[in-house]
């Protein structure tokens, strides 16, 4: 086991890295974050920060000279770097899972190879003129053309209704590798976060119910209001994915529940997830503390739930007229305010969130939305 006093590395410096760094420091570890952005939120709470590109060999050697083990908070880490690091230090999760999860096509092929249902799709490897894509595939419309790599928060996705729109969208994407995914008639979206490794086993947080607006997570409620059978199925699927990769770390599985009662896997993340932020305040152990525990070789802690919780994201739009009046959030005894320390509040950028703890998901969500609406009313 890697003991406190050692330095742990985090690849990426966003808010997820910031929370992981805070968790690690709480347990007595030192932290070195690495991110190209000089203003990264995680750097401000780290002992060391390396600023620069992930492909720099000299920065890689500097990172290796500082850290005893490393994890990531962002899946688009170059596989060359992951491979290199994994030969010298403990890296959780390992390069193989990250390589699959950073590419939508590989991820869907991997899921389907395990017999796990996904939305129907067709992949385009990049560069084709799509003239061969014809009426046989009309059942994928209406659909969404998604870039295979580098998409997040609904970016890199274009809705398409027919082959003509598909061709135009593909050109607009720059003919990069993509997939056309059938639009699912969604009943609900839920996500599951598990953590652990093969040796120590996996711990699960409760299933969360998510609402997205414009492809960006808006609210998450725990526990999801679904049939307990859905929770069992989600856990089985999560475990199948983790076991098949001998997964080490925190794994997030996003699910679609369709109107026919089917459970489909939407996508996977090899890291803590925005929908798991409620765990910071309501589970006795957060998704970030689990990430650090697994990294150092400890078993995942057993979550102890304080009750239901609801989270609402605070996006940069709220800062349009200057700093919002957060007294509204601080005045609510059941609310917990989180801000990530980002200076530049661009529209759509995740700046913070509020978690409300309560006796039911419904009541917690109502209070979270009340605060959210009041914050917006005061800032417009
Ligand atoms: P991202 O990497 O941006 O999270 P997702 O593929 O998860 O990409 O898409 C973001 C959101 O867009 C989803 O959570 C869902 O609300 C909506 N969405 C994406 N794909 C589909 C689909 N095939 N059918 C219905 N809604 C979808
Ligand atoms: Mg998603």
Tab-separated table of C-alpha atoms and ligand atoms in Angstrom:
chain	number	residue	atom	x	y	z
A	1	UNK	CA	0.000	0.000	0.000
A	2	UNK	CA	1.242	3.524	-0.737
A	3	UNK	CA	1.266	5.332	2.582
A	4	UNK	CA	0.528	8.971	3.518
A	5	UNK	CA	3.471	11.300	3.033
A	6	UNK	CA	4.003	10.066	-0.542
A	7	UNK	CA	3.075	12.242	-3.516
A	8	UNK	CA	0.233	11.177	-5.790
A	9	UNK	CA	-0.163	12.472	-9.334
A	10	UNK	CA	-3.341	13.631	-11.023
A	11	UNK	CA	-3.469	13.987	-14.802
A	12	UNK	CA	-5.775	16.902	-15.565
A	13	UNK	CA	-6.493	19.925	-13.414
A	14	UNK	CA	-10.240	20.599	-13.546
A	15	UNK	CA	-12.725	20.508	-10.681
A	16	UNK	CA	-12.664	16.712	-10.557
A	17	UNK	CA	-8.912	16.864	-9.974
A	18	UNK	CA	-9.391	19.594	-7.406
A	19	UNK	CA	-11.690	17.393	-5.324
A	20	UNK	CA	-9.370	14.394	-5.712
A	21	UNK	CA	-6.458	16.569	-4.532
A	22	UNK	CA	-8.431	17.803	-1.526
A	23	UNK	CA	-9.378	14.207	-0.607
A	24	UNK	CA	-5.776	13.042	-0.927
A	25	UNK	CA	-4.470	15.887	1.195
A	26	UNK	CA	-7.105	15.167	3.838
A	27	UNK	CA	-5.587	11.685	4.086
A	28	UNK	CA	-2.048	13.072	4.385
A	29	UNK	CA	-0.781	12.592	0.835
A	30	UNK	CA	0.953	15.241	-1.208
A	31	UNK	CA	-0.402	16.001	-4.641
A	32	UNK	CA	1.139	16.847	-7.992
A	33	UNK	CA	-1.312	17.857	-10.724
A	34	UNK	CA	-0.432	18.151	-14.398
A	35	UNK	CA	-2.482	20.218	-16.809
A	36	UNK	CA	-1.789	22.424	-19.823
A	37	UNK	CA	-3.945	25.209	-18.331
A	38	UNK	CA	-2.097	27.678	-16.085
A	39	UNK	CA	-5.393	28.552	-14.360
A	40	UNK	CA	-6.398	25.013	-13.469
A	41	UNK	CA	-8.675	24.723	-10.406
A	42	UNK	CA	-6.738	21.705	-9.075
A	43	UNK	CA	-3.362	23.490	-9.175
A	44	UNK	CA	-4.534	25.874	-6.471
A	45	UNK	CA	-4.939	23.052	-3.950
A	46	UNK	CA	-1.909	20.989	-4.974
A	47	UNK	CA	1.598	20.763	-3.527
A	48	UNK	CA	3.136	20.688	-7.003
A	49	UNK	CA	1.718	21.664	-10.364
A	50	UNK	CA	3.205	20.862	-13.726
A	51	UNK	CA	1.882	23.137	-16.428
A	52	UNK	CA	2.331	22.072	-20.011
A	53	UNK	CA	1.415	19.605	-22.754
A	54	UNK	CA	0.921	15.920	-21.955
A	55	UNK	CA	3.220	14.883	-24.804
A	56	UNK	CA	6.278	16.640	-23.423
A	57	UNK	CA	8.966	14.053	-22.537
A	58	UNK	CA	10.731	16.406	-20.140
A	59	UNK	CA	7.513	17.141	-18.215
A	60	UNK	CA	6.802	13.407	-18.094
A	61	UNK	CA	10.200	12.786	-16.507
A	62	UNK	CA	9.584	15.624	-14.044
A	63	UNK	CA	6.188	14.130	-13.121
A	64	UNK	CA	7.757	10.682	-12.655
A	65	UNK	CA	10.468	12.119	-10.437
A	66	UNK	CA	7.797	13.522	-8.088
A	67	UNK	CA	4.954	10.972	-7.900
A	68	UNK	CA	4.675	7.432	-6.518
A	69	UNK	CA	1.378	6.668	-8.319
A	70	UNK	CA	-1.061	8.520	-10.534
A	71	UNK	CA	-4.697	8.768	-11.522
A	72	UNK	CA	-6.604	10.968	-13.943
A	73	UNK	CA	-9.545	13.319	-13.865
A	74	UNK	CA	-9.906	13.696	-17.630
A	75	UNK	CA	-10.068	10.774	-20.071
A	76	UNK	CA	-8.379	12.378	-23.046
A	77	UNK	CA	-4.874	11.711	-21.824
A	78	UNK	CA	-2.664	10.566	-24.738
A	79	UNK	CA	-2.280	6.785	-24.687
A	80	UNK	CA	1.496	7.136	-25.242
A	81	UNK	CA	1.720	8.935	-21.901
A	82	UNK	CA	-0.548	6.411	-20.127
A	83	UNK	CA	1.556	3.509	-21.473
A	84	UNK	CA	4.787	5.136	-20.461
A	85	UNK	CA	3.646	6.014	-16.937
A	86	UNK	CA	2.143	2.568	-16.354
A	87	UNK	CA	5.553	0.997	-16.952
A	88	UNK	CA	7.084	3.014	-14.100
A	89	UNK	CA	4.376	3.639	-11.490
A	90	UNK	CA	0.961	2.431	-10.380
A	91	UNK	CA	-1.591	4.085	-12.631
A	92	UNK	CA	-5.277	3.674	-11.879
A	93	UNK	CA	-7.216	3.258	-14.052
A	94	UNK	CA	-4.800	1.571	-16.431
A	95	UNK	CA	-4.136	2.481	-20.068
A	96	UNK	CA	-6.352	-0.182	-21.626
A	97	UNK	CA	-9.637	0.985	-20.076
A	98	UNK	CA	-8.821	4.622	-20.749
A	99	UNK	CA	-7.983	3.912	-24.389
A	100	UNK	CA	-11.376	2.233	-24.883
A	101	UNK	CA	-13.365	4.863	-22.964
A	102	UNK	CA	-11.835	7.829	-24.797
A	103	UNK	CA	-13.178	6.607	-28.118
A	104	UNK	CA	-16.957	6.254	-28.537
A	105	UNK	CA	-16.647	3.674	-31.307
A	106	UNK	CA	-14.241	1.441	-29.363
A	107	UNK	CA	-16.413	1.878	-26.272
A	108	UNK	CA	-19.600	0.794	-28.073
A	109	UNK	CA	-17.807	-2.164	-29.683
A	110	UNK	CA	-16.464	-3.175	-26.270
A	111	UNK	CA	-19.938	-2.956	-24.672
A	112	UNK	CA	-21.593	-4.890	-27.479
A	113	UNK	CA	-18.854	-7.553	-27.297
A	114	UNK	CA	-19.967	-8.160	-23.695
A	115	UNK	CA	-23.580	-8.408	-24.873
A	116	UNK	CA	-24.454	-5.084	-23.202
A	117	UNK	CA	-27.151	-3.181	-25.091
A	118	UNK	CA	-26.467	0.336	-26.381
A	119	UNK	CA	-28.415	2.644	-28.684
A	120	UNK	CA	-28.232	1.285	-32.270
A	121	UNK	CA	-25.396	2.972	-34.166
A	122	UNK	CA	-23.210	2.957	-37.230
A	123	UNK	CA	-19.589	4.037	-37.070
A	124	UNK	CA	-17.689	6.081	-39.648
A	125	UNK	CA	-13.949	5.705	-39.407
A	126	UNK	CA	-13.273	9.116	-40.936
A	127	UNK	CA	-12.701	10.332	-44.469
A	128	UNK	CA	-15.511	8.419	-46.239
A	129	UNK	CA	-17.856	10.408	-48.477
A	130	UNK	CA	-20.899	8.582	-47.030
A	131	UNK	CA	-22.357	8.012	-50.508
A	132	UNK	CA	-22.628	4.324	-49.620
A	133	UNK	CA	-24.734	5.149	-46.575
A	134	UNK	CA	-28.172	4.505	-47.910
A	135	UNK	CA	-31.752	3.689	-47.201
A	136	UNK	CA	-30.970	0.391	-45.433
A	137	UNK	CA	-29.865	2.416	-42.427
A	138	UNK	CA	-32.870	4.712	-42.322
A	139	UNK	CA	-33.865	3.145	-38.997
A	140	UNK	CA	-31.030	5.170	-37.375
A	141	UNK	CA	-32.971	8.403	-38.061
A	142	UNK	CA	-33.731	10.622	-36.307
A	143	UNK	CA	-30.229	10.281	-34.923
A	144	UNK	CA	-27.263	12.127	-33.512
A	145	UNK	CA	-23.900	12.277	-35.225
A	146	UNK	CA	-21.247	12.168	-32.498
A	147	UNK	CA	-17.512	12.629	-32.803
A	148	UNK	CA	-15.773	9.492	-31.674
A	149	UNK	CA	-13.223	11.383	-29.612
A	150	UNK	CA	-13.055	14.610	-27.606
A	151	UNK	CA	-16.803	15.166	-27.118
A	152	UNK	CA	-18.087	16.354	-23.736
A	153	UNK	CA	-21.075	18.228	-22.316
A	154	UNK	CA	-22.981	17.613	-25.562
A	155	UNK	CA	-20.180	19.167	-27.653
A	156	UNK	CA	-19.226	17.365	-30.867
A	157	UNK	CA	-22.807	16.198	-31.478
A	158	UNK	CA	-25.160	17.186	-34.305
A	159	UNK	CA	-28.796	15.991	-34.566
A	160	UNK	CA	-29.626	14.617	-38.042
A	161	UNK	CA	-32.935	13.506	-39.560
A	162	UNK	CA	-31.964	12.018	-42.928
A	163	UNK	CA	-28.961	11.009	-45.086
A	164	UNK	CA	-28.624	14.530	-46.523
A	165	UNK	CA	-28.355	16.081	-43.075
A	166	UNK	CA	-25.974	13.322	-42.041
A	167	UNK	CA	-23.650	14.100	-44.946
A	168	UNK	CA	-23.695	17.823	-44.156
A	169	UNK	CA	-23.095	17.176	-40.439
A	170	UNK	CA	-20.219	14.807	-41.179
A	171	UNK	CA	-18.534	17.437	-43.349
A	172	UNK	CA	-19.120	20.039	-40.642
A	173	UNK	CA	-17.364	17.725	-38.167
A	174	UNK	CA	-14.389	17.689	-40.555
A	175	UNK	CA	-14.943	14.035	-41.648
A	176	UNK	CA	-13.271	12.841	-38.444
A	177	UNK	CA	-14.183	9.407	-37.006
A	178	UNK	CA	-17.799	9.610	-35.853
A	179	UNK	CA	-20.796	7.512	-35.117
A	180	UNK	CA	-24.403	7.965	-36.014
A	181	UNK	CA	-26.522	6.974	-33.041
A	182	UNK	CA	-30.267	6.501	-33.112
A	183	UNK	CA	-32.110	8.958	-30.891
A	184	UNK	CA	-33.564	6.945	-28.011
A	185	UNK	CA	-36.975	7.855	-26.681
A	186	UNK	CA	-35.808	8.458	-23.126
A	187	UNK	CA	-37.866	7.662	-20.084
A	188	UNK	CA	-35.025	8.538	-17.722
A	189	UNK	CA	-31.268	8.880	-17.570
A	190	UNK	CA	-29.435	7.344	-14.635
A	191	UNK	CA	-25.801	6.810	-13.744
A	192	UNK	CA	-23.889	4.429	-11.523
A	193	UNK	CA	-20.529	5.073	-9.909
A	194	UNK	CA	-18.485	2.189	-8.637
A	195	UNK	CA	-14.978	2.033	-7.297
A	196	UNK	CA	-12.432	-0.593	-6.434
A	197	UNK	CA	-10.277	-3.200	-8.063
A	198	UNK	CA	-10.332	-6.920	-8.644
A	199	UNK	CA	-8.360	-7.734	-5.503
A	200	UNK	CA	-10.372	-5.613	-3.056
A	201	UNK	CA	-13.743	-5.805	-4.805
A	202	UNK	CA	-16.032	-2.996	-5.879
A	203	UNK	CA	-18.258	-0.625	-3.855
A	204	UNK	CA	-21.301	1.066	-5.360
A	205	UNK	CA	-22.883	4.420	-4.740
A	206	UNK	CA	-26.668	4.632	-5.135
A	207	UNK	CA	-28.032	4.984	-8.644
A	208	UNK	CA	-28.522	8.663	-9.566
A	209	UNK	CA	-31.202	10.148	-11.804
A	210	UNK	CA	-29.958	12.833	-14.172
A	211	UNK	CA	-31.565	15.639	-16.165
A	212	UNK	CA	-29.552	17.239	-18.960
A	213	UNK	CA	-30.260	20.558	-20.645
A	214	UNK	CA	-28.617	21.102	-24.050
A	215	UNK	CA	-26.459	18.021	-23.437
A	216	UNK	CA	-25.075	19.435	-20.148
A	217	UNK	CA	-25.941	17.863	-16.804
A	218	UNK	CA	-28.435	20.073	-14.969
A	219	UNK	CA	-29.597	18.071	-11.940
A	220	UNK	CA	-28.835	14.730	-10.309
A	221	UNK	CA	-31.021	13.105	-7.675
A	222	UNK	CA	-30.023	10.263	-5.400
A	223	UNK	CA	-31.508	7.749	-5.106
A	224	UNK	CA	-33.020	7.496	-8.598
A	225	UNK	CA	-36.753	6.859	-8.477
A	226	UNK	CA	-36.691	3.594	-10.404
A	227	UNK	CA	-37.778	0.044	-9.784
A	228	UNK	CA	-35.171	-1.673	-7.535
A	229	UNK	CA	-34.746	-4.174	-10.369
A	230	UNK	CA	-33.174	-1.397	-12.448
A	231	UNK	CA	-30.637	-0.745	-9.705
A	232	UNK	CA	-29.789	-4.470	-9.622
A	233	UNK	CA	-29.424	-4.577	-13.397
A	234	UNK	CA	-27.257	-1.452	-13.413
A	235	UNK	CA	-24.990	-2.967	-10.759
A	236	UNK	CA	-24.715	-6.222	-12.671
A	237	UNK	CA	-23.785	-4.384	-15.859
A	238	UNK	CA	-21.296	-2.163	-14.011
A	239	UNK	CA	-19.674	-5.196	-12.440
A	240	UNK	CA	-19.496	-7.028	-15.761
A	241	UNK	CA	-17.710	-4.021	-17.303
A	242	UNK	CA	-15.316	-3.634	-14.369
A	243	UNK	CA	-14.500	-7.344	-14.144
A	244	UNK	CA	-13.960	-7.745	-17.869
A	245	UNK	CA	-11.267	-5.030	-17.760
A	246	UNK	CA	-9.882	-5.962	-14.307
A	247	UNK	CA	-10.719	-2.338	-13.691
A	248	UNK	CA	-8.887	-0.317	-11.049
A	249	UNK	CA	-10.318	3.012	-9.941
A	250	UNK	CA	-13.610	4.861	-10.121
A	251	UNK	CA	-15.871	3.913	-13.006
A	252	UNK	CA	-18.992	5.799	-14.071
A	253	UNK	CA	-21.645	4.158	-16.229
A	254	UNK	CA	-24.262	6.428	-17.828
A	255	UNK	CA	-27.502	4.625	-18.696
A	256	UNK	CA	-30.536	5.397	-20.821
A	257	UNK	CA	-33.859	3.911	-19.713
A	258	UNK	CA	-36.063	3.871	-22.803
A	259	UNK	CA	-39.835	4.054	-23.067
A	260	UNK	CA	-40.060	0.262	-23.613
A	261	UNK	CA	-38.431	-0.430	-20.232
A	262	UNK	CA	-34.993	-1.332	-21.648
A	263	UNK	CA	-31.767	-0.367	-19.950
A	264	UNK	CA	-29.031	0.729	-22.377
A	265	UNK	CA	-25.517	1.884	-21.619
A	266	UNK	CA	-24.928	5.378	-23.011
A	267	UNK	CA	-21.278	5.936	-22.145
A	268	UNK	CA	-18.521	5.169	-19.667
A	269	UNK	CA	-16.081	7.415	-17.832
A	270	UNK	CA	-12.857	6.111	-16.242
A	271	UNK	CA	-13.123	8.596	-13.376
A	272	UNK	CA	-15.410	10.367	-10.913
A	273	UNK	CA	-18.319	12.131	-12.593
A	274	UNK	CA	-20.349	15.302	-12.230
A	275	UNK	CA	-23.405	13.187	-11.370
A	276	UNK	CA	-21.498	11.792	-8.374
A	277	UNK	CA	-20.917	15.120	-6.647
A	278	UNK	CA	-23.653	14.330	-4.112
A	279	UNK	CA	-21.258	11.733	-2.647
A	280	UNK	CA	-19.110	14.576	-1.246
A	281	UNK	CA	-21.882	15.541	1.166
A	282	UNK	CA	-24.147	12.559	1.594
A	283	UNK	CA	-22.330	9.224	1.465
A	284	UNK	CA	-19.743	9.294	4.260
A	285	UNK	CA	-17.091	8.762	1.583
A	286	UNK	CA	-16.920	10.708	-1.660
A	287	UNK	CA	-16.214	9.396	-5.145
A	288	UNK	CA	-12.893	11.276	-4.913
A	289	UNK	CA	-11.888	9.697	-1.615
A	290	UNK	CA	-12.632	6.319	-3.236
A	291	UNK	CA	-10.425	7.278	-6.189
A	292	UNK	CA	-7.513	7.991	-3.842
A	293	UNK	CA	-8.138	4.869	-1.731
A	294	UNK	CA	-8.034	2.622	-4.791
A	295	UNK	CA	-4.959	4.423	-6.127
A	296	UNK	CA	-2.992	3.735	-2.944
A	297	UNK	CA	-4.111	0.087	-2.851
A	298	UNK	CA	-6.749	0.367	-0.081
A	299	UNK	CA	-10.171	-1.265	-0.445
A	300	UNK	CA	-12.997	1.115	-1.365
A	301	UNK	CA	-14.762	2.394	1.765
A	302	UNK	CA	-18.339	1.335	2.397
A	303	UNK	CA	-20.625	4.306	1.688
A	304	UNK	CA	-22.884	5.256	4.613
A	305	UNK	CA	-25.764	7.304	3.297
A	306	UNK	CA	-27.147	10.230	5.243
A	307	UNK	CA	-30.361	10.184	3.201
A	308	UNK	CA	-31.465	11.500	-0.156
A	309	UNK	CA	-29.691	14.278	-2.043
A	310	UNK	CA	-30.129	16.492	-5.078
A	311	UNK	CA	-27.478	18.405	-6.969
A	312	UNK	CA	-27.885	21.333	-9.344
A	313	UNK	CA	-25.004	22.575	-11.483
A	314	UNK	CA	-24.033	26.252	-11.557
A	315	UNK	CA	-22.891	27.223	-15.046
A	316	UNK	CA	-21.033	30.337	-16.128
A	317	UNK	CA	-24.270	31.875	-17.438
A	318	UNK	CA	-25.126	32.724	-13.852
A	319	UNK	CA	-22.150	35.124	-13.716
A	320	UNK	CA	-23.309	37.168	-16.712
A	321	UNK	CA	-23.925	40.241	-14.537
A	322	UNK	CA	-21.061	39.666	-12.104
A	323	UNK	CA	-20.761	37.461	-9.035
A	324	UNK	CA	-24.128	35.959	-8.041
A	325	UNK	CA	-25.552	36.650	-4.588
A	326	UNK	CA	-24.728	33.350	-2.922
A	327	UNK	CA	-26.411	34.345	0.342
A	328	UNK	CA	-29.475	32.631	-1.154
A	329	UNK	CA	-27.631	29.311	-1.135
A	330	UNK	CA	-25.825	29.829	2.146
A	331	UNK	CA	-29.087	30.727	3.916
A	332	UNK	CA	-30.584	27.299	3.271
A	333	UNK	CA	-29.534	24.961	6.126
A	334	UNK	CA	-30.020	21.875	3.952
A	335	UNK	CA	-27.889	23.184	1.067
A	336	UNK	CA	-24.139	22.836	0.543
A	337	UNK	CA	-22.502	25.346	-1.785
A	338	UNK	CA	-19.515	24.293	-3.901
A	339	UNK	CA	-17.511	26.678	-6.103
A	340	UNK	CA	-14.504	25.547	-8.115
A	341	UNK	CA	-12.464	28.757	-7.986
A	342	UNK	CA	-12.576	29.388	-11.757
A	343	UNK	CA	-11.956	33.004	-12.727
A	344	UNK	CA	-13.344	32.969	-16.229
A	345	UNK	CA	-17.129	32.366	-16.162
A	346	UNK	CA	-17.953	31.470	-19.775
A	347	UNK	CA	-21.526	30.459	-20.695
A	348	UNK	CA	-21.970	26.706	-20.255
A	349	UNK	CA	-18.795	26.353	-18.164
A	350	UNK	CA	-19.170	24.389	-14.932
A	351	UNK	CA	-18.373	26.848	-12.131
A	352	UNK	CA	-19.828	25.074	-9.113
A	353	UNK	CA	-22.825	23.171	-7.815
A	354	UNK	CA	-25.240	23.032	-4.917
A	355	UNK	CA	-26.181	19.821	-3.129
A	356	UNK	CA	-29.298	19.691	-0.983
A	357	UNK	CA	-29.668	16.920	1.595
A	358	UNK	CA	-33.139	15.817	2.571
A	359	UNK	CA	-35.494	13.034	3.473
A	360	UNK	CA	-36.539	12.368	-0.128
A	361	UNK	CA	-35.043	12.972	-3.545
A	362	UNK	CA	-38.144	14.865	-4.591
A	363	UNK	CA	-38.022	17.331	-1.685
A	364	UNK	CA	-34.260	17.794	-2.041
A	365	UNK	CA	-34.647	18.534	-5.736
A	366	UNK	CA	-37.436	21.033	-5.070
A	367	UNK	CA	-35.199	22.912	-2.614
A	368	UNK	CA	-32.190	22.783	-4.970
A	369	UNK	CA	-34.296	24.204	-7.802
A	370	UNK	CA	-35.781	26.878	-5.553
A	371	UNK	CA	-32.275	28.096	-4.690
A	372	UNK	CA	-31.162	27.820	-8.296
A	373	UNK	CA	-34.102	29.888	-9.558
A	374	UNK	CA	-33.587	32.524	-6.890
A	375	UNK	CA	-29.900	32.796	-7.786
A	376	UNK	CA	-30.846	33.277	-11.425
A	377	UNK	CA	-33.576	35.798	-10.609
A	378	UNK	CA	-31.132	37.850	-8.538
A	379	UNK	CA	-28.476	37.850	-11.224
A	380	UNK	CA	-30.676	38.919	-14.148
B	1	LIG	P1	-21.360	13.723	-23.452
B	1	LIG	O1	-20.012	13.118	-23.604
B	1	LIG	O2	-21.435	15.109	-23.958
B	1	LIG	O3	-21.917	13.527	-22.057
B	1	LIG	P2	-23.521	11.940	-24.297
B	1	LIG	O4	-23.459	10.970	-25.421
B	1	LIG	O5	-23.656	11.399	-22.932
B	1	LIG	O6	-22.247	12.889	-24.454
B	1	LIG	O7	-24.714	12.939	-24.611
B	1	LIG	C1	-25.108	13.998	-23.753
B	1	LIG	C2	-26.603	13.932	-23.521
B	1	LIG	O8	-27.320	14.067	-24.761
B	1	LIG	C3	-27.088	12.613	-22.945
B	1	LIG	O9	-26.905	12.557	-21.550
B	1	LIG	C4	-28.565	12.646	-23.373
B	1	LIG	O10	-29.299	13.527	-22.567
B	1	LIG	C5	-28.486	13.232	-24.768
B	1	LIG	N1	-28.305	12.125	-25.751
B	1	LIG	C6	-27.142	11.684	-26.247
B	1	LIG	N2	-27.329	10.639	-27.088
B	1	LIG	C7	-28.644	10.400	-27.118
B	1	LIG	C8	-29.479	9.450	-27.794
B	1	LIG	N3	-28.969	8.527	-28.618
B	1	LIG	N4	-30.800	9.510	-27.581
B	1	LIG	C9	-31.345	10.430	-26.746
B	1	LIG	N5	-30.631	11.360	-26.088
B	1	LIG	C10	-29.295	11.351	-26.256
B	2	LIG	MG1	-22.561	11.805	-21.184
